[in-house]
Coordinates of C-alpha atoms and ligand atoms in Angstrom, one line a residue:
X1 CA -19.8 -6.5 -63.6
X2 CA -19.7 -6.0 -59.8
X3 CA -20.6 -9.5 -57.7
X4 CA -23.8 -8.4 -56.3
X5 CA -23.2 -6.4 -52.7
X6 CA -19.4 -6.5 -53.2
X7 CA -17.6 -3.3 -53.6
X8 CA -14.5 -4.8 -55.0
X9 CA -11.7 -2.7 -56.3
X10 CA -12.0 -4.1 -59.7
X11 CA -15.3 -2.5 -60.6
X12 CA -15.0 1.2 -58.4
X13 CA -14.1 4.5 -60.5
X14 CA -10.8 4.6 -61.3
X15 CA -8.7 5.0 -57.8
X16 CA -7.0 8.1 -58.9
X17 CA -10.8 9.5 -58.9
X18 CA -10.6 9.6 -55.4
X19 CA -9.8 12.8 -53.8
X20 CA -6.2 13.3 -52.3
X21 CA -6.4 15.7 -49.9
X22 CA -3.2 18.1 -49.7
X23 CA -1.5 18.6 -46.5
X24 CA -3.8 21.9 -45.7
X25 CA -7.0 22.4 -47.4
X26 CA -7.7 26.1 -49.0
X27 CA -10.8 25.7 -46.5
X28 CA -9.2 24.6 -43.6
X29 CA -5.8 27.2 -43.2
X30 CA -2.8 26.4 -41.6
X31 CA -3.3 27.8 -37.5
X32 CA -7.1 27.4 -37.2
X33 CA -8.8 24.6 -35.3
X34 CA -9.0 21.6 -37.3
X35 CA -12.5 20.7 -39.3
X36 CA -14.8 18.7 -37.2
X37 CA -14.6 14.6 -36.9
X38 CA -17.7 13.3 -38.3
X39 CA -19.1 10.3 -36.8
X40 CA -21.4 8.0 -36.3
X41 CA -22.1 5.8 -33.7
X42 CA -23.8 2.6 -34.2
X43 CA -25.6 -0.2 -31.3
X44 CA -21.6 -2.0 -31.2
X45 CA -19.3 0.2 -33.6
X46 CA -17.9 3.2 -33.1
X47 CA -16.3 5.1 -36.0
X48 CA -15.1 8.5 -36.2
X49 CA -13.8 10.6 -39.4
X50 CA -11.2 13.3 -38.9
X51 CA -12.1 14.9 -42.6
X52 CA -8.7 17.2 -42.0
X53 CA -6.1 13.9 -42.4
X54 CA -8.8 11.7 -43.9
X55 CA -8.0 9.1 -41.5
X56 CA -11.2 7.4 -39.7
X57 CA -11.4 5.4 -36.3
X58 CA -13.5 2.1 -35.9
X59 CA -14.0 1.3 -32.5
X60 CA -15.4 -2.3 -31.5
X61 CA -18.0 -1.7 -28.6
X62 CA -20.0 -4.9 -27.8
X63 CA -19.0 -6.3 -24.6
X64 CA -18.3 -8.7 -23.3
X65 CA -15.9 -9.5 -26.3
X66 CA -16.9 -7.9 -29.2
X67 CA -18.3 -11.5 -30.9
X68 CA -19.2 -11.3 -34.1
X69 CA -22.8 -11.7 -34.3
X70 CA -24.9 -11.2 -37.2
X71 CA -26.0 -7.6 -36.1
X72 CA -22.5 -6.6 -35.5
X73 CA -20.8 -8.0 -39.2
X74 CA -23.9 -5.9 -40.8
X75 CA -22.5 -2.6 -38.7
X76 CA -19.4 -3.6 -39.6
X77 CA -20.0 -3.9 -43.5
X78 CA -22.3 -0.9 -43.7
X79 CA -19.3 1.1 -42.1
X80 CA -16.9 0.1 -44.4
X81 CA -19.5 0.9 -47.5
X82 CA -20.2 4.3 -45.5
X83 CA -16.1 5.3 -45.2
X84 CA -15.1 4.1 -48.7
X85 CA -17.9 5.9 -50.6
X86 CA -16.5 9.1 -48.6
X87 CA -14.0 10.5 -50.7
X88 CA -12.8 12.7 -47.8
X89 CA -11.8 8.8 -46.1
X90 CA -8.3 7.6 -46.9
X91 CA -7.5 5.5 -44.3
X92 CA -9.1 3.8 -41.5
X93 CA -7.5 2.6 -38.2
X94 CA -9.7 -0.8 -36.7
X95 CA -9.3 -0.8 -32.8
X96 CA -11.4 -2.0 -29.8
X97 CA -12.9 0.0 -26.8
X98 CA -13.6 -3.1 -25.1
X99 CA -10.8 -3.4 -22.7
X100 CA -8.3 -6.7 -23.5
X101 CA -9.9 -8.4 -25.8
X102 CA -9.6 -7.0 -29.7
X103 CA -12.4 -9.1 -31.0
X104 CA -13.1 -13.3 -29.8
X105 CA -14.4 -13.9 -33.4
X106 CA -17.5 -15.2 -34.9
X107 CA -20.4 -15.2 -32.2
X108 CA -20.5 -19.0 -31.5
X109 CA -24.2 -18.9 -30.6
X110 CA -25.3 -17.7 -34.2
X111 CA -23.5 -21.3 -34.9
X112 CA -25.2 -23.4 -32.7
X113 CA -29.0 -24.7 -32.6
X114 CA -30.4 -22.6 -35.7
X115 CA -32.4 -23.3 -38.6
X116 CA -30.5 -23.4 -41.8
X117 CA -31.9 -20.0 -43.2
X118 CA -30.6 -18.2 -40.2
X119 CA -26.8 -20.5 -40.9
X120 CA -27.5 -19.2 -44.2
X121 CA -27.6 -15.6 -43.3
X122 CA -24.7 -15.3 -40.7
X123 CA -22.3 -16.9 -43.3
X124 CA -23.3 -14.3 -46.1
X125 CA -22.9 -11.7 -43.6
X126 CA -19.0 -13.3 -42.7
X127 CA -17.7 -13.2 -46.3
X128 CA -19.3 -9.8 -47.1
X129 CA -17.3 -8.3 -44.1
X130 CA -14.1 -10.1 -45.5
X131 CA -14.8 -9.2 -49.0
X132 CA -15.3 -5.6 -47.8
X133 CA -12.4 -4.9 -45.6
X134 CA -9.6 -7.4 -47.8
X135 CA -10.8 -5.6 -50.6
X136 CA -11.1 -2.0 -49.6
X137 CA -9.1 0.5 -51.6
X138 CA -8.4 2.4 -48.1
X139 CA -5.1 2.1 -46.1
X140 CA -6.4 -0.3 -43.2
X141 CA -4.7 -0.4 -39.8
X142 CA -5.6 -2.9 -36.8
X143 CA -4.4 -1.9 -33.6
X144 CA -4.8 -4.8 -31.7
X145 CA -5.4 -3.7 -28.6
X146 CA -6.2 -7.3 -27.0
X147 CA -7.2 -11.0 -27.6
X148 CA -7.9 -12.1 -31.0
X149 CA -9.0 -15.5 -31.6
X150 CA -10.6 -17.0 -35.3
X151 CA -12.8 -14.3 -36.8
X152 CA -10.7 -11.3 -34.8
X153 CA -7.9 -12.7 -36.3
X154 CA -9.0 -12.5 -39.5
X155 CA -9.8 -9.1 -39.2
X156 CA -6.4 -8.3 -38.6
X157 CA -4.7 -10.5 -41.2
X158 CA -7.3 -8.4 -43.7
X159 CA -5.8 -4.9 -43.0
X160 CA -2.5 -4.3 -44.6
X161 CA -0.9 -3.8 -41.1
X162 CA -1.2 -4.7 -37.8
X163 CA 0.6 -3.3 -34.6
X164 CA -0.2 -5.2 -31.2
X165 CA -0.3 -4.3 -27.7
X166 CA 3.1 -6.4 -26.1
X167 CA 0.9 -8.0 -23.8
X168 CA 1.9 -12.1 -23.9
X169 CA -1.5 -12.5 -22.1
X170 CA -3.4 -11.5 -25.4
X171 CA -3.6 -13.9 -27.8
X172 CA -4.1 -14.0 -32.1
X173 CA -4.4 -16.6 -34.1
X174 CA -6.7 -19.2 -36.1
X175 CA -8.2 -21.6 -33.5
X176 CA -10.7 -22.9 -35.4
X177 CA -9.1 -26.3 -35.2
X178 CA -9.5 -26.3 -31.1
X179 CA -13.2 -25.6 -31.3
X180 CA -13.5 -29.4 -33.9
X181 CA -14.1 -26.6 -36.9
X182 CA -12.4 -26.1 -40.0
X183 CA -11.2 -22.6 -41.3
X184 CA -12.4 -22.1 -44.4
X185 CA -10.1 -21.7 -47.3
X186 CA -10.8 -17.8 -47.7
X187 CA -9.8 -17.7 -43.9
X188 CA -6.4 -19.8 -45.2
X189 CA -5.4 -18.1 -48.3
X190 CA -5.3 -14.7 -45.7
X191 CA -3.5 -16.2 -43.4
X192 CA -0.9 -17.9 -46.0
X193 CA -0.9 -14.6 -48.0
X194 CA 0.6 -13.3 -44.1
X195 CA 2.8 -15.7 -43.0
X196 CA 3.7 -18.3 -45.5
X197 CA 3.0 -21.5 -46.4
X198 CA 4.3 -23.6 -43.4
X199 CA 3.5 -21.3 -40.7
X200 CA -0.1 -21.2 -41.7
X201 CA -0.1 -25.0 -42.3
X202 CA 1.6 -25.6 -38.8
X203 CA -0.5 -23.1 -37.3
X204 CA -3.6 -23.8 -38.6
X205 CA -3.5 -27.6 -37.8
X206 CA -2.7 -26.9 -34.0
X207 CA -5.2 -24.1 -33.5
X208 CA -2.8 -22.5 -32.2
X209 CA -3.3 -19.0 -30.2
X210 CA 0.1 -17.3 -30.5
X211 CA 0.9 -14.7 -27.6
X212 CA 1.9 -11.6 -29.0
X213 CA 5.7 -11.6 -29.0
X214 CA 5.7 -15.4 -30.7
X215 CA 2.7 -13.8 -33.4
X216 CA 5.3 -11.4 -33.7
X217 CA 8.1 -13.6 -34.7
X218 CA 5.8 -15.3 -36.4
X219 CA 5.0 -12.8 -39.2
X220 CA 1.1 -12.4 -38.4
X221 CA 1.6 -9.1 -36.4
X222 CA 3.8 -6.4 -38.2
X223 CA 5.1 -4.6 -34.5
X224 CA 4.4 -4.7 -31.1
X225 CA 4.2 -1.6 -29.0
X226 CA 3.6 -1.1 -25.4
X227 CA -0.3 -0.4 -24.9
X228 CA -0.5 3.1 -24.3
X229 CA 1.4 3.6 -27.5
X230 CA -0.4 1.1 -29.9
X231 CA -2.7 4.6 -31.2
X232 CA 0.3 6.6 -31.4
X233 CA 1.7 4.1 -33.5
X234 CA -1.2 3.2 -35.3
X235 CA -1.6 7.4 -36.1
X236 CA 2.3 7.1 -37.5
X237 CA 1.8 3.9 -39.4
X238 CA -0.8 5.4 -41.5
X239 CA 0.8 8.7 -42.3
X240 CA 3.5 6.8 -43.4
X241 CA 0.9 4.9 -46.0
X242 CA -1.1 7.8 -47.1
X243 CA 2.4 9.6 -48.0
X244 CA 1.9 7.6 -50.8
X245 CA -0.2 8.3 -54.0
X246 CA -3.6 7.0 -53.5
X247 CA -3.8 5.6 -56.7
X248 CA -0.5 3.6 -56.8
X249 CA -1.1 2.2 -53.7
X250 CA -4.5 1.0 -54.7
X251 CA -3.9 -0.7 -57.9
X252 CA -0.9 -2.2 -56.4
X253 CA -3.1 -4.1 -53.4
X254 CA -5.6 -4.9 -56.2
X255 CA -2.3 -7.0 -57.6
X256 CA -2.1 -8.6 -54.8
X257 CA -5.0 -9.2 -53.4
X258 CA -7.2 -10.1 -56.4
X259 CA -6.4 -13.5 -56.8
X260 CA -7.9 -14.5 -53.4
X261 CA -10.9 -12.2 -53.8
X262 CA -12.0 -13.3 -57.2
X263 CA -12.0 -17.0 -55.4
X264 CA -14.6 -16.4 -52.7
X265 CA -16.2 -14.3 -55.5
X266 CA -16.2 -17.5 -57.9
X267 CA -17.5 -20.1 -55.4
X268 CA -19.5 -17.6 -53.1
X269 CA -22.5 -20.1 -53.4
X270 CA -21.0 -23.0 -52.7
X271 CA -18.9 -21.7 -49.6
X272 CA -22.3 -21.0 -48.1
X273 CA -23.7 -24.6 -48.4
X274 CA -20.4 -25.6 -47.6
X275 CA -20.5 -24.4 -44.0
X276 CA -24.3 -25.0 -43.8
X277 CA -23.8 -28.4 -44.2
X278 CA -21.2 -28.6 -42.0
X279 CA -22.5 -26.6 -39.3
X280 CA -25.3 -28.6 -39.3
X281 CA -24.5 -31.9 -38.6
X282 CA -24.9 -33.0 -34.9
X283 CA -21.4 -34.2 -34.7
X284 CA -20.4 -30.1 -35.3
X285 CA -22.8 -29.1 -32.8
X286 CA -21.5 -31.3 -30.4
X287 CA -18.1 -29.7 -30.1
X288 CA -19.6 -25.7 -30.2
X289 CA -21.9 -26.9 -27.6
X290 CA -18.8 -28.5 -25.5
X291 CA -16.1 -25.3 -26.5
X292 CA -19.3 -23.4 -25.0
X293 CA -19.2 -25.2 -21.5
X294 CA -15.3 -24.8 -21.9
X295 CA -15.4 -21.7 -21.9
X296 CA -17.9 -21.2 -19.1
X297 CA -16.3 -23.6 -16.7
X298 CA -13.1 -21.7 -17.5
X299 CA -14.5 -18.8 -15.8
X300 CA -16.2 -20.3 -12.6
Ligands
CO8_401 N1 -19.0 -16.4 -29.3 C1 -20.0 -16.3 -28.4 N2 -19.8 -16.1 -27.1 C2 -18.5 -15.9 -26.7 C3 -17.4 -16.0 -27.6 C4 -17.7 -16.2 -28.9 N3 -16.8 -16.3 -29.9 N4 -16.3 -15.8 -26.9 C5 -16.6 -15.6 -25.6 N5 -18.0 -15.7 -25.4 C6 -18.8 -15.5 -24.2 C7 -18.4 -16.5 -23.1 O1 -19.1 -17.7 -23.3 C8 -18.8 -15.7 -21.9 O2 -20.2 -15.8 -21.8 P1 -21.0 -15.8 -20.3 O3 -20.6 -14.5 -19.7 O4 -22.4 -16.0 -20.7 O5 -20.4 -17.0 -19.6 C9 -18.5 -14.3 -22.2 O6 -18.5 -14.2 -23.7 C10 -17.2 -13.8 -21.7 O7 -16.2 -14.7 -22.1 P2 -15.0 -15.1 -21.1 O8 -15.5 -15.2 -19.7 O9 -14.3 -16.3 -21.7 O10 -14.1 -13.8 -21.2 P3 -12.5 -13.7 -21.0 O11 -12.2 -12.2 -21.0 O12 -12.0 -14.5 -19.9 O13 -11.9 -14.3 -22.3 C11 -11.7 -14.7 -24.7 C12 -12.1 -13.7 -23.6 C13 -10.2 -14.9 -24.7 C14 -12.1 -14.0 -26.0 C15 -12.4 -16.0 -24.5 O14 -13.8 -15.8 -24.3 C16 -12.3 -17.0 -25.6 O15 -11.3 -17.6 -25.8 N6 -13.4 -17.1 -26.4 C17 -13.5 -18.0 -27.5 C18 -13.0 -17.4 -28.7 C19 -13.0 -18.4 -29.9 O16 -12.5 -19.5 -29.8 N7 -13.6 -17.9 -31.0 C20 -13.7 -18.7 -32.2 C21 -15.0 -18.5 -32.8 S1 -15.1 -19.4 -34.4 C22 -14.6 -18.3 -35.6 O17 -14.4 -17.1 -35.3 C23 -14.3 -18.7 -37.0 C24 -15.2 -19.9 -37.4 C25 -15.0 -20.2 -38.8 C26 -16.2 -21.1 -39.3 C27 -15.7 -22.5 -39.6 C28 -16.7 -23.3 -40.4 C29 -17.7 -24.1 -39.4

């Protein structure tokens, strides 16, 4: 049975169901314009579906930095459910129009000073967006195209590759630690499942924000590329993965990626009191309230 809302791998039709588009449709000849992108814009994403490679665009647009709020994880999910019930949608590439900064993670202020119901919400809302993208059956691409702290990070660590702009000023990694907050251990098994075990462990305990060439050594980002070629790149990464049979390449990231799904899965319930609790004591609040003024005085 499917986990209510979760449209794991494990309980879709068969992958092979899925329509595999060949190189030039007998609607769409070789020499004529190419079919129409579909797309649909919502208040903070932006995606777009070119039906002729099967490849969509998500675009992040909620500036300043693209947090993740509880309005913009429900885009987010409902445009994952939207692309992978399309059977003309093979692929998607994850990218920001927000200029430097990829994504600054959760939205600290859906953290700080609300009633448990509303904690409640927001955290359902963060694991169904994980669940979602780690477990999609489409190829998933994240041009980083800036800074990527926490949550953004994990977006990226959930795609099966990542390619970042070169920039050292833009940074990616799970900071939790720095903010007095604990990544949870859906957030870890990613990150391990990336890098390793003593990266993550290192990594994880400092908070650390790794510039893009050391994020690069490190393992978390697959290539860097100057800016201007990170969509290029991004375009060439994912004809290279949809090359493949669909349905090979599917079952094979089910292999891998069950394990870790089936755990948030299993303990679903209890990861949501879990950060409720801990979100709510004072102490908690105390440092999101402090990172806040950080991160204000930073700027004045
Ligand atoms: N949430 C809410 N507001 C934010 C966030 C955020 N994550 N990040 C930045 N902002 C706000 C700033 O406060 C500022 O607001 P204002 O204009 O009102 O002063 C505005 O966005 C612009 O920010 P900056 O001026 O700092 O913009 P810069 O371009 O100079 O820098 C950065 C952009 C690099 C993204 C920088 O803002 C930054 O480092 N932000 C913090 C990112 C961060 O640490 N995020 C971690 C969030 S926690 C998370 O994702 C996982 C939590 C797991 C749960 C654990 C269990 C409890």
């Amino acid at each position: 049975l499917c986990p209510p809302g979760v449209l794991s791998l494990w309980c879709r039709p068969p992958a092979w169901d899925r329509a595999t588009r060949p190189p030039h449709s007998p609607l769409q000849p070789p020499g004529l314009p190419l079919a129409p992108c579909r797309s649909f814009s919502n208040n903070k994403i932006q995606v777009e579906l070119d039906e002729s490679s099967g490849v969509a665009m998500m675009k992040f647009k909620s500036p300043p930095v693209n947090s993740l709020s509880l309005e913009f994880l429900t885009e987010f999910s409902i445009s994952l459910e939207k692309l992978e019930n399309n059977r003309a949608c093979r692929g998607v590439i994850i990218t920001s129009a927000v200029p430097k900064i990829f994504s600054s993670g959760l939205d600290i202020t859906e953290m700080s000073g609300k009633s448990v119901e509303h904690y409640t919400e927001f955290w359902k809302a963060v694991q169904e967006m994980w669940l979602r993208l780690y477990g999609s059956s489409m190829v998933t691409v994240a041009a980083v195209n800036g800074s990527s702290p926490a949550g953004g990070c994990l977006i990226a660590l959930s795609c099966d590759y990542r390619i970042m702009a070169e920039n050292p000023k833009f940074g990616i990694g799970l900071n939790e630690a720095q903010l007095g907050i604990v990544a949870p251990f859906w957030f870890k098994d990613t990150f391990v499942n990336v890098v390793g075990h003593r990266t993550a462990e290192r990594s994880l305990q400092l908070g650390s924000l790794h510039p893009a060439p050391e994020a690069h050594r490190l393992g978390l980002v697959d290539e860097l590329v100057p800016e201007e070629k990170l969509m290029e790149k991004a375009a060439a990464v994912m004809a290279q993965w949809l090359a493949l049979p669909d349905h090979a390449r599917q079952l094979t990231k089910t292999m891998m990626r069950k394990t870790v799904l089936d755990r948030l899965v299993a303990h679903r319930e209890e990861d949501i009191k879990n950060f409720v609790t801990f979100v709510s004591k004072e102490s908690i609040q105390k440092s999101l309230r402090m990172y806040m003024e950080m991160l204000k005085k930073r700027k004045s």
